[in-house]
Amino acid sequence: MITQTNQPSKLYKPIFQTKILSEIIIFVALAGALSLISHSFFSLPQGGSINLGMVPILWLAIRRGPKIGIFAGVVFGFVDFALTPSSIVHPLQLILDYPLAFACLGLAGLFRNLTAAGPAIGVLVAGAGRFVCHFASGVVFFAMYAPEGVSPLVYSAIYNASYLVPAIAVCAAIILILQKSKILDIYK
């Protein structure tokens, strides 16, 4: 005789609770919408923009921690790739510029329980992680765009910093406003 209970099976343990999974889906969708809007205002020739889509992923990482933030960042990386026309020259470049770069946004979750400045520090560390991914991709796969006599290292650093530094500053300001308003803690 088979009986049905409301208890979860001991053989199957979900990776994320339904509430958390729903939150991930909503935040990634919001990030995608903000990313689409951001890309329409400012975009560099070889890719890169002041992407406000980072804010929901950073917010989620700070709310729920690095594991959930990194997962949401990977998902958002694929969403951002699907939303933006981009030139992919190698599969490793795709991984560096999209899922891995946006996964770094989840690193903000490592600083969620730090002092009042924790979220801002988290945004800076997450932005630095994203910069490293794009920088490596630029050096390896886009060196041919460096002007004559300019090192690919210098070119990649300047190119990627030109949009990531303002994006990180804007995202840090928005996260600090959200933190001050206590909205980061809503519905935990």
Short mmCIF file of C-alpha atoms in Angstrom, two decimals:
data_model
loop_
_atom_site.label_atom_id
_atom_site.label_comp_id
_atom_site.label_asym_id
_atom_site.label_seq_id
_atom_site.Cartn_x
_atom_site.Cartn_y
_atom_site.Cartn_z
CA MET A 1 0.00 0.00 0.00
CA ILE A 2 1.39 3.42 -1.01
CA THR A 3 0.62 6.39 1.19
CA GLN A 4 1.17 9.97 0.32
CA THR A 5 2.52 12.43 2.87
CA ASN A 6 3.27 16.10 2.81
CA GLN A 7 6.83 15.45 3.94
CA PRO A 8 9.65 15.89 1.41
CA SER A 9 11.35 12.73 0.30
CA LYS A 10 14.57 11.88 2.09
CA LEU A 11 16.06 10.90 -1.28
CA TYR A 12 15.42 14.27 -2.90
CA LYS A 13 16.60 17.51 -1.37
CA PRO A 14 15.88 20.62 -3.46
CA ILE A 15 18.84 22.89 -4.19
CA PHE A 16 16.75 26.01 -3.50
CA GLN A 17 13.46 26.43 -1.67
CA THR A 18 10.55 27.49 -3.86
CA LYS A 19 10.50 30.95 -2.27
CA ILE A 20 14.21 31.46 -3.02
CA LEU A 21 13.88 30.10 -6.57
CA SER A 22 10.96 32.46 -7.20
CA GLU A 23 13.01 35.36 -5.91
CA ILE A 24 15.92 34.40 -8.19
CA ILE A 25 13.59 34.29 -11.20
CA ILE A 26 12.08 37.70 -10.39
CA PHE A 27 15.46 39.35 -9.77
CA VAL A 28 16.99 37.90 -12.96
CA ALA A 29 13.96 39.08 -14.95
CA LEU A 30 14.28 42.56 -13.43
CA ALA A 31 18.02 42.52 -14.17
CA GLY A 32 17.28 41.56 -17.78
CA ALA A 33 14.79 44.40 -18.19
CA LEU A 34 17.19 46.95 -16.67
CA SER A 35 20.01 45.57 -18.81
CA LEU A 36 17.97 45.97 -21.97
CA ILE A 37 17.17 49.58 -21.04
CA SER A 38 20.83 50.27 -20.12
CA HIS A 39 22.17 48.86 -23.39
CA SER A 40 19.86 51.14 -25.37
CA PHE A 41 21.40 54.29 -23.82
CA PHE A 42 25.12 53.56 -23.88
CA SER A 43 27.12 50.76 -25.42
CA LEU A 44 30.74 50.53 -26.52
CA PRO A 45 31.71 49.15 -29.97
CA GLN A 46 33.20 45.84 -28.77
CA GLY A 47 30.60 45.48 -26.03
CA GLY A 48 30.19 46.86 -22.54
CA SER A 49 27.79 49.35 -21.07
CA ILE A 50 26.84 50.96 -17.79
CA ASN A 51 24.59 48.03 -17.00
CA LEU A 52 22.00 48.76 -14.31
CA GLY A 53 20.99 45.10 -14.56
CA MET A 54 23.75 44.42 -12.05
CA VAL A 55 21.74 46.05 -9.24
CA PRO A 56 19.13 43.29 -8.78
CA ILE A 57 21.81 40.58 -8.82
CA LEU A 58 23.94 42.49 -6.30
CA TRP A 59 20.84 43.10 -4.19
CA LEU A 60 19.94 39.41 -4.28
CA ALA A 61 23.50 38.40 -3.33
CA ILE A 62 23.47 40.80 -0.38
CA ARG A 63 20.04 39.53 0.72
CA ARG A 64 20.61 35.80 0.28
CA GLY A 65 24.36 35.22 0.24
CA PRO A 66 27.04 34.31 -2.28
CA LYS A 67 25.72 30.87 -3.31
CA ILE A 68 22.40 32.28 -4.49
CA GLY A 69 24.05 35.44 -5.85
CA ILE A 70 26.55 33.49 -7.93
CA PHE A 71 23.83 31.20 -9.31
CA ALA A 72 21.64 34.19 -10.21
CA GLY A 73 24.66 35.91 -11.78
CA VAL A 74 25.35 32.91 -14.04
CA VAL A 75 21.71 32.82 -15.13
CA PHE A 76 21.72 36.58 -15.72
CA GLY A 77 24.94 36.23 -17.73
CA PHE A 78 23.16 33.95 -20.19
CA VAL A 79 20.11 36.25 -20.24
CA ASP A 80 22.32 39.29 -20.94
CA PHE A 81 24.07 37.38 -23.72
CA ALA A 82 20.71 36.53 -25.27
CA LEU A 83 19.52 40.14 -25.04
CA THR A 84 22.55 41.89 -26.50
CA PRO A 85 24.10 41.50 -29.90
CA SER A 86 27.69 40.51 -29.29
CA SER A 87 30.65 39.19 -31.16
CA ILE A 88 31.76 35.85 -29.81
CA VAL A 89 35.15 34.86 -31.13
CA HIS A 90 35.73 31.79 -28.96
CA PRO A 91 33.67 29.68 -26.50
CA LEU A 92 36.05 30.63 -23.66
CA GLN A 93 35.46 34.30 -24.41
CA LEU A 94 31.69 33.73 -24.09
CA ILE A 95 32.21 32.07 -20.69
CA LEU A 96 34.52 34.86 -19.46
CA ASP A 97 32.34 37.73 -20.66
CA TYR A 98 28.94 36.44 -19.64
CA PRO A 99 28.30 33.67 -17.07
CA LEU A 100 31.63 33.96 -15.25
CA ALA A 101 31.75 37.77 -15.23
CA PHE A 102 28.19 38.07 -13.94
CA ALA A 103 28.71 35.21 -11.47
CA CYS A 104 31.27 37.49 -9.82
CA LEU A 105 28.38 39.77 -8.83
CA GLY A 106 27.41 37.09 -6.33
CA LEU A 107 30.63 37.81 -4.43
CA ALA A 108 28.83 40.81 -2.93
CA GLY A 109 27.01 38.30 -0.74
CA LEU A 110 30.25 37.56 1.12
CA PHE A 111 30.00 41.03 2.70
CA ARG A 112 26.33 41.06 3.64
CA ASN A 113 26.88 40.67 7.39
CA LEU A 114 29.79 43.06 7.61
CA THR A 115 29.52 46.58 9.00
CA ALA A 116 27.21 49.19 7.54
CA ALA A 117 29.70 49.57 4.69
CA GLY A 118 29.52 45.82 3.91
CA PRO A 119 27.17 46.09 0.92
CA ALA A 120 29.28 48.88 -0.64
CA ILE A 121 32.45 46.83 -0.15
CA GLY A 122 30.61 43.84 -1.64
CA VAL A 123 29.68 45.86 -4.72
CA LEU A 124 33.31 46.95 -5.16
CA VAL A 125 34.62 43.38 -4.82
CA ALA A 126 31.93 42.06 -7.18
CA GLY A 127 32.75 44.80 -9.69
CA ALA A 128 36.46 44.02 -9.42
CA GLY A 129 35.73 40.34 -10.10
CA ARG A 130 33.70 41.26 -13.15
CA PHE A 131 36.49 43.59 -14.31
CA VAL A 132 39.08 40.78 -14.05
CA CYS A 133 36.93 38.51 -16.27
CA HIS A 134 36.41 41.19 -18.95
CA PHE A 135 40.04 42.29 -18.71
CA ALA A 136 41.28 38.71 -19.31
CA SER A 137 38.88 38.31 -22.21
CA GLY A 138 40.04 41.61 -23.70
CA VAL A 139 43.72 40.74 -23.45
CA VAL A 140 43.32 37.28 -24.96
CA PHE A 141 40.56 37.75 -27.53
CA PHE A 142 40.43 41.46 -28.41
CA ALA A 143 44.11 42.46 -28.49
CA MET A 144 43.81 43.14 -32.23
CA TYR A 145 41.72 46.25 -31.45
CA ALA A 146 44.52 47.87 -29.43
CA PRO A 147 45.97 50.87 -31.26
CA GLU A 148 49.46 50.41 -32.66
CA GLY A 149 52.08 50.78 -29.96
CA VAL A 150 49.59 50.24 -27.12
CA SER A 151 49.94 47.11 -25.04
CA PRO A 152 46.85 44.83 -25.08
CA LEU A 153 47.05 44.89 -21.26
CA VAL A 154 46.75 48.68 -21.15
CA TYR A 155 44.10 48.73 -23.87
CA SER A 156 41.95 46.11 -22.14
CA ALA A 157 42.29 47.82 -18.76
CA ILE A 158 41.29 51.24 -20.14
CA TYR A 159 38.51 49.89 -22.34
CA ASN A 160 36.88 47.83 -19.60
CA ALA A 161 37.39 50.43 -16.88
CA SER A 162 35.72 53.06 -19.10
CA TYR A 163 32.32 51.45 -18.56
CA LEU A 164 32.79 49.30 -15.45
CA VAL A 165 34.04 52.03 -13.09
CA PRO A 166 30.97 54.25 -13.71
CA ALA A 167 28.70 51.18 -13.58
CA ILE A 168 30.15 50.06 -10.25
CA ALA A 169 29.85 53.60 -8.84
CA VAL A 170 26.21 53.90 -9.90
CA CYS A 171 25.38 50.41 -8.59
CA ALA A 172 27.12 51.10 -5.26
CA ALA A 173 25.13 54.33 -4.86
CA ILE A 174 21.84 52.55 -5.62
CA ILE A 175 22.66 49.69 -3.22
CA LEU A 176 23.54 52.20 -0.48
CA ILE A 177 20.20 53.96 -1.02
CA LEU A 178 18.40 50.61 -0.83
CA GLN A 179 20.34 49.75 2.32
CA LYS A 180 19.51 53.07 4.00
CA SER A 181 15.82 52.61 3.18
CA LYS A 182 15.93 49.11 4.78
CA ILE A 183 14.34 47.68 1.63
CA LEU A 184 17.15 45.10 1.41
CA ASP A 185 15.65 43.39 4.45
CA ILE A 186 12.06 43.25 3.26
CA TYR A 187 10.42 39.80 3.10
CA LYS A 188 13.50 37.89 4.25
#
